[in-house]
JSON list of C-alpha atoms in Angstrom, two decimals:
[
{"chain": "A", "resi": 6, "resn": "UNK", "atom": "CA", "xyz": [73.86, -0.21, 157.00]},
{"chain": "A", "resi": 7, "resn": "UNK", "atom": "CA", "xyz": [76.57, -2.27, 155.72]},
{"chain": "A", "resi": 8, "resn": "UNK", "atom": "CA", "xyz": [76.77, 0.05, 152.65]},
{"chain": "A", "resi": 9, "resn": "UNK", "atom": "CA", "xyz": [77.28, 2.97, 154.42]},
{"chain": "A", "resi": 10, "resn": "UNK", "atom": "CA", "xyz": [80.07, 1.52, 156.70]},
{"chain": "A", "resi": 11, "resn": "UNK", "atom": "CA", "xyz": [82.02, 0.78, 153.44]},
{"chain": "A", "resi": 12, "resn": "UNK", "atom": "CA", "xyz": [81.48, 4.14, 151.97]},
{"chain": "A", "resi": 13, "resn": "UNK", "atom": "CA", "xyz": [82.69, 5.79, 155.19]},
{"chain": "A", "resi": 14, "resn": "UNK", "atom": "CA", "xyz": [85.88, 3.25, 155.11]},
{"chain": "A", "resi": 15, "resn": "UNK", "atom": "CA", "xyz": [86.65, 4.28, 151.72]},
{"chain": "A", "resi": 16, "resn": "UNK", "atom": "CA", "xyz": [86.29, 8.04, 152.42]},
{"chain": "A", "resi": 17, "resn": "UNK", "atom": "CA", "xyz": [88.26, 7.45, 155.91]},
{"chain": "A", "resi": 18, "resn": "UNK", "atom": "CA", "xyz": [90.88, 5.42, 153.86]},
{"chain": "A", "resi": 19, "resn": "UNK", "atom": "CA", "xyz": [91.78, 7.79, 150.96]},
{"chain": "A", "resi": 20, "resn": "UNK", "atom": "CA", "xyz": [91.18, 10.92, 153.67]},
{"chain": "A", "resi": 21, "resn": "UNK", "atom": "CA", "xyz": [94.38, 9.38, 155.46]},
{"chain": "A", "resi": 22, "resn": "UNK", "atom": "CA", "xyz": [96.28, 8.39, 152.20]},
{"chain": "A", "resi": 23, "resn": "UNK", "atom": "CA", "xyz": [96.81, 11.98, 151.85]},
{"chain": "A", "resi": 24, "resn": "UNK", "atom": "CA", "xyz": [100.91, 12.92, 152.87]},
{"chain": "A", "resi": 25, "resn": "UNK", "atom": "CA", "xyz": [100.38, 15.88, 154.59]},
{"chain": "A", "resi": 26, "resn": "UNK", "atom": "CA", "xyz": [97.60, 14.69, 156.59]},
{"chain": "A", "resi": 27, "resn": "UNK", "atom": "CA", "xyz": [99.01, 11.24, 157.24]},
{"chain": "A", "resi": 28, "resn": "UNK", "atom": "CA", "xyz": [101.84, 12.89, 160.15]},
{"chain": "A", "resi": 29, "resn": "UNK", "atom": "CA", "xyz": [98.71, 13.79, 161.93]},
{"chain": "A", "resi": 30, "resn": "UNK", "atom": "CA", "xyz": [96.26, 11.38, 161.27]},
{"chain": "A", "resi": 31, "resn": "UNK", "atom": "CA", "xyz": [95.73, 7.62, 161.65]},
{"chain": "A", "resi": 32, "resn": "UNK", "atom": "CA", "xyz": [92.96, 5.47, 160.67]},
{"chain": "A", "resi": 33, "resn": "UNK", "atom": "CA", "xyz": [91.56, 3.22, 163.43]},
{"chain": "A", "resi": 34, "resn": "UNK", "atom": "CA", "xyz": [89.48, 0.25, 163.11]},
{"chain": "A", "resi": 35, "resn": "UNK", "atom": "CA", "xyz": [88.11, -1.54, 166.65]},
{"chain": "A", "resi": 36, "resn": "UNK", "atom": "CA", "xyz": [86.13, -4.61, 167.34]},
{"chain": "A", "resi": 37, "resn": "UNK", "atom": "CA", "xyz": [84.44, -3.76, 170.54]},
{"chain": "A", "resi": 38, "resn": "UNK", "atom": "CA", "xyz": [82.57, -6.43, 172.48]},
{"chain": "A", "resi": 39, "resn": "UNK", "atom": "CA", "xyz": [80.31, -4.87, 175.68]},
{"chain": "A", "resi": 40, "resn": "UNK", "atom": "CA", "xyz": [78.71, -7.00, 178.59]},
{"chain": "A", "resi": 41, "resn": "UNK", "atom": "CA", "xyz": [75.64, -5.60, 180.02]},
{"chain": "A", "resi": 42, "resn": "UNK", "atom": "CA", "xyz": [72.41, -6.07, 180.88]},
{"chain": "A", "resi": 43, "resn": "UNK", "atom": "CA", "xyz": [68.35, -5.74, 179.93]},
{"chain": "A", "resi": 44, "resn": "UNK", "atom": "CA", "xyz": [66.15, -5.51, 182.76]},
{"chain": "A", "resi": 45, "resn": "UNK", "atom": "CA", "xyz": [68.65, -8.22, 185.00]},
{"chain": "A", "resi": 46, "resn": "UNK", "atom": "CA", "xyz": [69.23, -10.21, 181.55]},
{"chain": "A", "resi": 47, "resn": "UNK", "atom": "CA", "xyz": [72.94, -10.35, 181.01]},
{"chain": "A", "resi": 48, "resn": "UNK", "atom": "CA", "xyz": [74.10, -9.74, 177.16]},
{"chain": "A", "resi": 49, "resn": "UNK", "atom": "CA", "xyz": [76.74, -9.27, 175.06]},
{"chain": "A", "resi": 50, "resn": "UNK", "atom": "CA", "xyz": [76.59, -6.43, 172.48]},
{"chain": "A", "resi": 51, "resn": "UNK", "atom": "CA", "xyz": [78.69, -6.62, 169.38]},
{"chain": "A", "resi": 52, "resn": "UNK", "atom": "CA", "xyz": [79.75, -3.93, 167.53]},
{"chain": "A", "resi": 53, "resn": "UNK", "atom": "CA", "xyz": [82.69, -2.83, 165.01]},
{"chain": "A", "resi": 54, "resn": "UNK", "atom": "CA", "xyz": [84.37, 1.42, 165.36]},
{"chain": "A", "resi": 55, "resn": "UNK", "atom": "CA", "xyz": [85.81, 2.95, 162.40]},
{"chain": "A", "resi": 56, "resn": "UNK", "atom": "CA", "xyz": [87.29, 6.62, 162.39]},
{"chain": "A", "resi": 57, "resn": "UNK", "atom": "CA", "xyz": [90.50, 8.35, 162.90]},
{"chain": "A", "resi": 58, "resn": "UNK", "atom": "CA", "xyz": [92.94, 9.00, 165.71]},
{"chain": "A", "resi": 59, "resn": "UNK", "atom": "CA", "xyz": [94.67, 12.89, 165.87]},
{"chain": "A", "resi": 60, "resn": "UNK", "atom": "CA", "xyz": [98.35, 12.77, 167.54]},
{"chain": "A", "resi": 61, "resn": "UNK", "atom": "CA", "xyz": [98.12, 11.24, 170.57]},
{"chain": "A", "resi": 62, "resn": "UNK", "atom": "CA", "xyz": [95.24, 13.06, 171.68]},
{"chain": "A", "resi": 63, "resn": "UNK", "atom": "CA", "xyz": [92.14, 12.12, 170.75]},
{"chain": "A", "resi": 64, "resn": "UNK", "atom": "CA", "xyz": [90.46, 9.20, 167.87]},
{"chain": "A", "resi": 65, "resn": "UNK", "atom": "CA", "xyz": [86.93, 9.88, 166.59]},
{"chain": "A", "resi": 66, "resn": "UNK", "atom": "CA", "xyz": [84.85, 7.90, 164.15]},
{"chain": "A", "resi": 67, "resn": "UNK", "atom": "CA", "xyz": [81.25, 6.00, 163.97]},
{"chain": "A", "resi": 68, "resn": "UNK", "atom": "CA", "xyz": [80.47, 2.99, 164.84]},
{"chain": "A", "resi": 69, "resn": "UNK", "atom": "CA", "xyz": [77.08, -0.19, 164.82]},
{"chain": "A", "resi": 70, "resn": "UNK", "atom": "CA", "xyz": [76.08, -2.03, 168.12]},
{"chain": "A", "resi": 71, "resn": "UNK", "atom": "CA", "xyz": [73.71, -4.79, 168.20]},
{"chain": "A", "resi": 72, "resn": "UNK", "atom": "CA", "xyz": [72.71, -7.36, 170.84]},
{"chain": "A", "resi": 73, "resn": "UNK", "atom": "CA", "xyz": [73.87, -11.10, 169.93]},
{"chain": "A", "resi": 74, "resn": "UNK", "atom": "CA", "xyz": [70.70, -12.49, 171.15]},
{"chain": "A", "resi": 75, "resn": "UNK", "atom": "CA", "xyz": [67.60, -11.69, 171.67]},
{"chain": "A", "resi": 76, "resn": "UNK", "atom": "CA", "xyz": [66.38, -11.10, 175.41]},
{"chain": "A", "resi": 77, "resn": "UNK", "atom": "CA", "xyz": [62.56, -12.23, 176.53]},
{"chain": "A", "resi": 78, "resn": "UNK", "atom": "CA", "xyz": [61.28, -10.13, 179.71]},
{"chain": "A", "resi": 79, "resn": "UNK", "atom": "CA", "xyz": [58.25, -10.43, 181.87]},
{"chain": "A", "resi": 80, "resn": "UNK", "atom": "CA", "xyz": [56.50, -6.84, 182.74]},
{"chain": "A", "resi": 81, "resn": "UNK", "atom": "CA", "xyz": [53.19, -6.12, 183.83]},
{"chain": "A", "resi": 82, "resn": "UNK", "atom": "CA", "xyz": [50.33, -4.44, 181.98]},
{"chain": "A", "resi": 83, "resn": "UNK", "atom": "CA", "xyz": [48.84, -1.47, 183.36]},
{"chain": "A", "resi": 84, "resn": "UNK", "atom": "CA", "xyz": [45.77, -2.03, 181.23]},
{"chain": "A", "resi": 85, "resn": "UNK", "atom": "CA", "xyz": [45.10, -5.53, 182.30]},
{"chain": "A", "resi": 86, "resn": "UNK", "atom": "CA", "xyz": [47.48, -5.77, 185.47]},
{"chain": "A", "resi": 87, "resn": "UNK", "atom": "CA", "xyz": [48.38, -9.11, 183.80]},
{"chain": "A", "resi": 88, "resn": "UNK", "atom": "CA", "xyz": [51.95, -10.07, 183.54]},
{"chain": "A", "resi": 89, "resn": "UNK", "atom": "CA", "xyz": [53.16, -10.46, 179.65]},
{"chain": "A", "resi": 90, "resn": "UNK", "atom": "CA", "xyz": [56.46, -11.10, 178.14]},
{"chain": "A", "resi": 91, "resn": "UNK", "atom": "CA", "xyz": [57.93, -9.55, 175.69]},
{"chain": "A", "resi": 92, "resn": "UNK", "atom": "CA", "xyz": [61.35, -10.35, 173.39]},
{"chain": "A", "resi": 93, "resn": "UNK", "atom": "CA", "xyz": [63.58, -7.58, 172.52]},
{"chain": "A", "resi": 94, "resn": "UNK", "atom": "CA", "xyz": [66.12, -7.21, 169.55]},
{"chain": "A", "resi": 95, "resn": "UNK", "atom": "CA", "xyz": [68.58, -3.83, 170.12]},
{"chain": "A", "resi": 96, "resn": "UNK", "atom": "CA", "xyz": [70.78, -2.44, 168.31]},
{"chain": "A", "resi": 97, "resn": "UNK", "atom": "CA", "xyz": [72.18, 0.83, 167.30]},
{"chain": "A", "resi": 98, "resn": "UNK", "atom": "CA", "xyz": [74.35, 3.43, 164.89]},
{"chain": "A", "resi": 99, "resn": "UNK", "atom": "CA", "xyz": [76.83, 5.62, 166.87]},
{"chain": "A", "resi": 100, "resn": "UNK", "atom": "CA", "xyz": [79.39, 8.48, 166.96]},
{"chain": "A", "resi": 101, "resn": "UNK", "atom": "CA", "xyz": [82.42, 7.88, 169.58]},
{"chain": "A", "resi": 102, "resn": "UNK", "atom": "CA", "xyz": [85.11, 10.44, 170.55]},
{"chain": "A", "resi": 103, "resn": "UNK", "atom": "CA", "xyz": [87.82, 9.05, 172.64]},
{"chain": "A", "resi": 104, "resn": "UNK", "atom": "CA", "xyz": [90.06, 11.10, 174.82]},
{"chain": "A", "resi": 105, "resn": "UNK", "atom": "CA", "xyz": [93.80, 9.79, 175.16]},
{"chain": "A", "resi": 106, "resn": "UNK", "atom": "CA", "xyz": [94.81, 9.95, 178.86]},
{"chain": "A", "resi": 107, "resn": "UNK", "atom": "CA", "xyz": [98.23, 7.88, 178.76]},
{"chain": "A", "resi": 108, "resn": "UNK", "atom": "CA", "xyz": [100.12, 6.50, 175.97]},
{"chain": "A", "resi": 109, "resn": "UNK", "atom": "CA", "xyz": [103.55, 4.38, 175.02]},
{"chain": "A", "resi": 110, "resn": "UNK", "atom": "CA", "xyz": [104.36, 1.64, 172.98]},
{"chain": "A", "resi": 111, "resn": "UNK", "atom": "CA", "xyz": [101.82, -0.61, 174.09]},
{"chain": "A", "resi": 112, "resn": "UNK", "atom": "CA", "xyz": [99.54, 0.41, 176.77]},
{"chain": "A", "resi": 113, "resn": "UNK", "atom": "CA", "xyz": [97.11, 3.49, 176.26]},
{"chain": "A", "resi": 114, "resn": "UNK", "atom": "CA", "xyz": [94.61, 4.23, 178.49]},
{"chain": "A", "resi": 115, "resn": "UNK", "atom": "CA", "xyz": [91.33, 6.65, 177.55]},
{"chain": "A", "resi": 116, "resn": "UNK", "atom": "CA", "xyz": [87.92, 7.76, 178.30]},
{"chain": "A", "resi": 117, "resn": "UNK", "atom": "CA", "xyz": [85.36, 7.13, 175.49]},
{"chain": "A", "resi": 118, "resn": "UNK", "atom": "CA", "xyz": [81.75, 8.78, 174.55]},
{"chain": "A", "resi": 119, "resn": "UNK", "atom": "CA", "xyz": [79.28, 7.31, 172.53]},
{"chain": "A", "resi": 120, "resn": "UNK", "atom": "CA", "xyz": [76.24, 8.86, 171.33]},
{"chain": "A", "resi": 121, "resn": "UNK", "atom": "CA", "xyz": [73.92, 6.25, 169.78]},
{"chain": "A", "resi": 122, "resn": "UNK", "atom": "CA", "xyz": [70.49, 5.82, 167.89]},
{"chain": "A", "resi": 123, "resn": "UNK", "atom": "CA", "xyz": [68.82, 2.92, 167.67]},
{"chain": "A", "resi": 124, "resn": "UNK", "atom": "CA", "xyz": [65.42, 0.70, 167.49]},
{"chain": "A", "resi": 125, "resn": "UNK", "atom": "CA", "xyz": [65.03, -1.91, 170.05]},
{"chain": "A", "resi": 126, "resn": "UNK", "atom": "CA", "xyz": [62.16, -3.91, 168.96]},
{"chain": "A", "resi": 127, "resn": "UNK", "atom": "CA", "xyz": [59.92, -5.64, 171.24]},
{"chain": "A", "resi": 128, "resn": "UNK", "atom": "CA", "xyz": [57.90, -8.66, 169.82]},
{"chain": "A", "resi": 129, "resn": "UNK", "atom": "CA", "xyz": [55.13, -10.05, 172.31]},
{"chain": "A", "resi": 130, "resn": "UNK", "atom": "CA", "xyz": [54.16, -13.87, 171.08]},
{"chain": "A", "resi": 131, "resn": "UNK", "atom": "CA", "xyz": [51.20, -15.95, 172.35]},
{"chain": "A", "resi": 132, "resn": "UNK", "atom": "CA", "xyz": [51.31, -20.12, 171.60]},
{"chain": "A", "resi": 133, "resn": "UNK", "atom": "CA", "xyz": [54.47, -19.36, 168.97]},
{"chain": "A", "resi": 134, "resn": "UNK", "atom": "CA", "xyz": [52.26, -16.46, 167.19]},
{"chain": "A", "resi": 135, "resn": "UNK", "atom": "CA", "xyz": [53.31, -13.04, 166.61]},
{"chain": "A", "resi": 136, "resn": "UNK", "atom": "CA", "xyz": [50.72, -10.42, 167.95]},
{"chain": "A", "resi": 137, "resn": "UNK", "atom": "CA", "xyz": [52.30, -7.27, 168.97]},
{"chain": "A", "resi": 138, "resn": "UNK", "atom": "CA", "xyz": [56.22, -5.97, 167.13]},
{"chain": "A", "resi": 139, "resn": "UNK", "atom": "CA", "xyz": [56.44, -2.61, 168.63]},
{"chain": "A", "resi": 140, "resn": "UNK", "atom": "CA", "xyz": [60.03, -0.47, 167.52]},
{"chain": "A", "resi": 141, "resn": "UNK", "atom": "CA", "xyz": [60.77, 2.32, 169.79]},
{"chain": "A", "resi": 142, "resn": "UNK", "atom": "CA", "xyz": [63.57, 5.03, 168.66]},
{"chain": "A", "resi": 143, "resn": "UNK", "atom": "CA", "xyz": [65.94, 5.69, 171.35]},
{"chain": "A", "resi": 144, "resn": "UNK", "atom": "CA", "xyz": [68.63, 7.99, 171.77]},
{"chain": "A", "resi": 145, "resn": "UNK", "atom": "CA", "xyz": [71.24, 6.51, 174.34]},
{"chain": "A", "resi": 146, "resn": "UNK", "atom": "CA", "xyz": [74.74, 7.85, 175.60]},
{"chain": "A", "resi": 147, "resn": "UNK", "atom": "CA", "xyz": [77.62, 5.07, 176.89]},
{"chain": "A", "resi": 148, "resn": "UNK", "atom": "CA", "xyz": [80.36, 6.58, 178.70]},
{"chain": "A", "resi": 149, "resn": "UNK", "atom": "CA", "xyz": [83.35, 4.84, 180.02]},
{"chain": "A", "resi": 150, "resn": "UNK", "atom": "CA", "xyz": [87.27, 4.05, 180.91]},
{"chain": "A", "resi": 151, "resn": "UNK", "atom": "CA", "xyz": [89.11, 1.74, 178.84]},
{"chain": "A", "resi": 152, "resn": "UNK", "atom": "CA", "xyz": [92.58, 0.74, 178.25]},
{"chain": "A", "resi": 153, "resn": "UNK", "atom": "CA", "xyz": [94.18, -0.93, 175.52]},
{"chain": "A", "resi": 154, "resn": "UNK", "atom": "CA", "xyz": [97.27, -2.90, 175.41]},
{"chain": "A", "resi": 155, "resn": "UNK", "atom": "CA", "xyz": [99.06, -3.72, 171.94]},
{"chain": "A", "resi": 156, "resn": "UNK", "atom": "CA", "xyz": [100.33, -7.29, 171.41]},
{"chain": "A", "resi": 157, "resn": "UNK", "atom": "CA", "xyz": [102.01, -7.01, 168.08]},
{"chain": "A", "resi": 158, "resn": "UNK", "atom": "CA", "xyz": [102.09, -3.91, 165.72]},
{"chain": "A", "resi": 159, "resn": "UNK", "atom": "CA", "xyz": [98.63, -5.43, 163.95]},
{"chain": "A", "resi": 160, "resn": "UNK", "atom": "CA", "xyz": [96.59, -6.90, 166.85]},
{"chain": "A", "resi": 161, "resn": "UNK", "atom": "CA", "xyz": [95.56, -5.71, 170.51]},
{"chain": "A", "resi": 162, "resn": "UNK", "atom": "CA", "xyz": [93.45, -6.34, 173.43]},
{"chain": "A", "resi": 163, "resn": "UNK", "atom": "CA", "xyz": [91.16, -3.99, 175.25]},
{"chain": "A", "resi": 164, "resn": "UNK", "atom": "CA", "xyz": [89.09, -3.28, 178.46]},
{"chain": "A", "resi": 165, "resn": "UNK", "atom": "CA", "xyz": [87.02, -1.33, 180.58]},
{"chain": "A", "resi": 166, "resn": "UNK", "atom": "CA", "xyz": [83.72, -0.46, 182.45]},
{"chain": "A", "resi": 167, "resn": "UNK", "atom": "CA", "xyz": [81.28, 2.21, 182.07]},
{"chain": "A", "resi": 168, "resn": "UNK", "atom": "CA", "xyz": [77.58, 3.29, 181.94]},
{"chain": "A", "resi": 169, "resn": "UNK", "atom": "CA", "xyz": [74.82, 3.30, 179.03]},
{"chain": "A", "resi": 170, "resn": "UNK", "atom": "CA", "xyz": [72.01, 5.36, 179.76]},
{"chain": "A", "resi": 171, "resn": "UNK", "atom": "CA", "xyz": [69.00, 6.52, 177.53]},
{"chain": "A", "resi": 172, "resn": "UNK", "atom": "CA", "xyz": [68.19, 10.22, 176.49]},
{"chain": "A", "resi": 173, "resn": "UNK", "atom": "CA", "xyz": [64.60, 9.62, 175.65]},
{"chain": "A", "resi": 174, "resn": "UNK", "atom": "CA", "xyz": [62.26, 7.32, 176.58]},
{"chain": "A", "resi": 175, "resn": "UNK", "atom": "CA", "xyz": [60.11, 6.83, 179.74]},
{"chain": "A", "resi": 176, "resn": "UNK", "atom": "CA", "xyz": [60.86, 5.29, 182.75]},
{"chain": "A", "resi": 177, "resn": "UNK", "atom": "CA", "xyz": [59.67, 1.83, 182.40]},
{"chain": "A", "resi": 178, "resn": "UNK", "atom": "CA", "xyz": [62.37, 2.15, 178.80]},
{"chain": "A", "resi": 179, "resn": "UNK", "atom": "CA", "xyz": [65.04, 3.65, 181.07]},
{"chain": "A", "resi": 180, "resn": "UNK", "atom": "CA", "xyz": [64.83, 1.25, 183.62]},
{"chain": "A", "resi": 181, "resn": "UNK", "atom": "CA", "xyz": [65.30, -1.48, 180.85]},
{"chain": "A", "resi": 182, "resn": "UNK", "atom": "CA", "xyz": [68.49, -0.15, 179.42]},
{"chain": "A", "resi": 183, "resn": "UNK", "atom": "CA", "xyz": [70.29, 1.66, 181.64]},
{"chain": "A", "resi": 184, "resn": "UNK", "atom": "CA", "xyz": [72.93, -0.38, 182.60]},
{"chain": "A", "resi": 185, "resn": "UNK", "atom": "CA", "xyz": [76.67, -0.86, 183.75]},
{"chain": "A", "resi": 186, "resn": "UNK", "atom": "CA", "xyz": [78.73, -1.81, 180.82]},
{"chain": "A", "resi": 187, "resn": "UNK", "atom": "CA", "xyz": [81.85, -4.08, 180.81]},
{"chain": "A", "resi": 188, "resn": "UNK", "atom": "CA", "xyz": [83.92, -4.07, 177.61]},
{"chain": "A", "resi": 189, "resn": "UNK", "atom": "CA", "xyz": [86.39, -6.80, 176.22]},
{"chain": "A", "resi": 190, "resn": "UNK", "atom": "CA", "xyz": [87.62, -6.03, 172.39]},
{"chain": "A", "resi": 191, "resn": "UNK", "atom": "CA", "xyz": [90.07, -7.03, 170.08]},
{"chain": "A", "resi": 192, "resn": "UNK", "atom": "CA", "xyz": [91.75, -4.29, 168.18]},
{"chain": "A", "resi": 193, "resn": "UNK", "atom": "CA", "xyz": [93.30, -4.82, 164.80]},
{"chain": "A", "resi": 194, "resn": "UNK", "atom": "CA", "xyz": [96.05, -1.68, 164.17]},
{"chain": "A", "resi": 195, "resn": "UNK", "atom": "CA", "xyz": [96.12, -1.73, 160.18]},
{"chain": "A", "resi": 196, "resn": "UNK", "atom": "CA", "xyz": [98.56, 1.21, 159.44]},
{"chain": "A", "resi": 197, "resn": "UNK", "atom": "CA", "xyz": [101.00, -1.78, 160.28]},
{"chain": "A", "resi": 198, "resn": "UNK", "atom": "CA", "xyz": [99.68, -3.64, 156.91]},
{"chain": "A", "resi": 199, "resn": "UNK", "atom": "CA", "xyz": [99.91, -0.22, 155.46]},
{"chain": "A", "resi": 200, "resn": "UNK", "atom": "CA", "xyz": [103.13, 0.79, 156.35]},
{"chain": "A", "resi": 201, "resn": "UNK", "atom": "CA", "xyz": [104.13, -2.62, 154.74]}
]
């Protein structure tokens, strides 16, 4: 994973070192930090955005989520109708499209699409021993409203709320990660190191 976000930095950064293309383009680079939840378990969901912005318009790119820590729930069986627990690691790759709604100097304020893949994996333990690791592909779609403010010409603050909801999956998996999503992200701007 981390090879391929390097590649697609190098590709995004000599796609923008072009002149012509430059007046158009800019490369973007986010940190972006979610809140959410797993079946009532609050998290926090790291996960770095690379891509480009057009004009003022619109900033595409790709993009890795995972979950900081792991989350342990309690279900029931329907085999055994006994309740088990289960931990569950998440994370996931990710196209974004973000559509520009306002924009000066420092404030801009967007709606933003992400279409993910990923493989939670669920681990059931008895007495500290591994006896079930289950990974389930998921297809899962976050949409939400975000606005970013701009502190200096390299560093920036953002926020926002939206939804995450899965494509695939049954209900029992929908009901575990669909979820409001609060976002809180530091953005670094590094056309200003560039420009330099």
């Amino acid at each position: 994973m981390k090879k391929i976000l390097v590649l697609l930095l190098i590709l995004f950064s000599s796609f923008v070192n072009s002149q012509e293309i430059k007046k158009k383009y800019k490369f973007n680079f986010q940190l972006d930090n979610r809140y959410s939840s797993i079946r009532g378990n609050n998290i926090m969901i790291f996960g770095t955005k690379i891509g480009l912005q057009y004009r003022n318009l619109t900033r595409f790119g790709v993009g890795v989520s995972f979950i900081i820590n792991p989350v342990d729930i309690s279900y029931t069986n329907k085999k055994t109708q006994k309740v088990e627990d289960n931990k569950i690691n998440f994370w996931y790759a990710s196209i974004f499209s973000d559509w520009i709604l306002y924009k000066n100097k420092k404030l801009e304020c967007f709606v933003t699409e992400q279409i993910g893949y990923g493989k939670p994996n669920f681990v059931k333990e008895v007495d500290n021993e591994v006896v079930s690791n289950l990974t389930v592909p998921l297809l899962l779609n976050e949409i939400s409203g975000q606005a970013n403010y701009k502190i200096t010409s390299w560093i920036g603050l953002g926020a926002g709320a939206g939804y995450r909801n899965l494509w695939n999956g049954n209900s029992n998996l929908k009901r575990t990660f669909d979820a409001p999503i609060y976002i809180v992200k530091v953005i670094i701007y590094p056309e200003s190191f560039f420009s330099k």
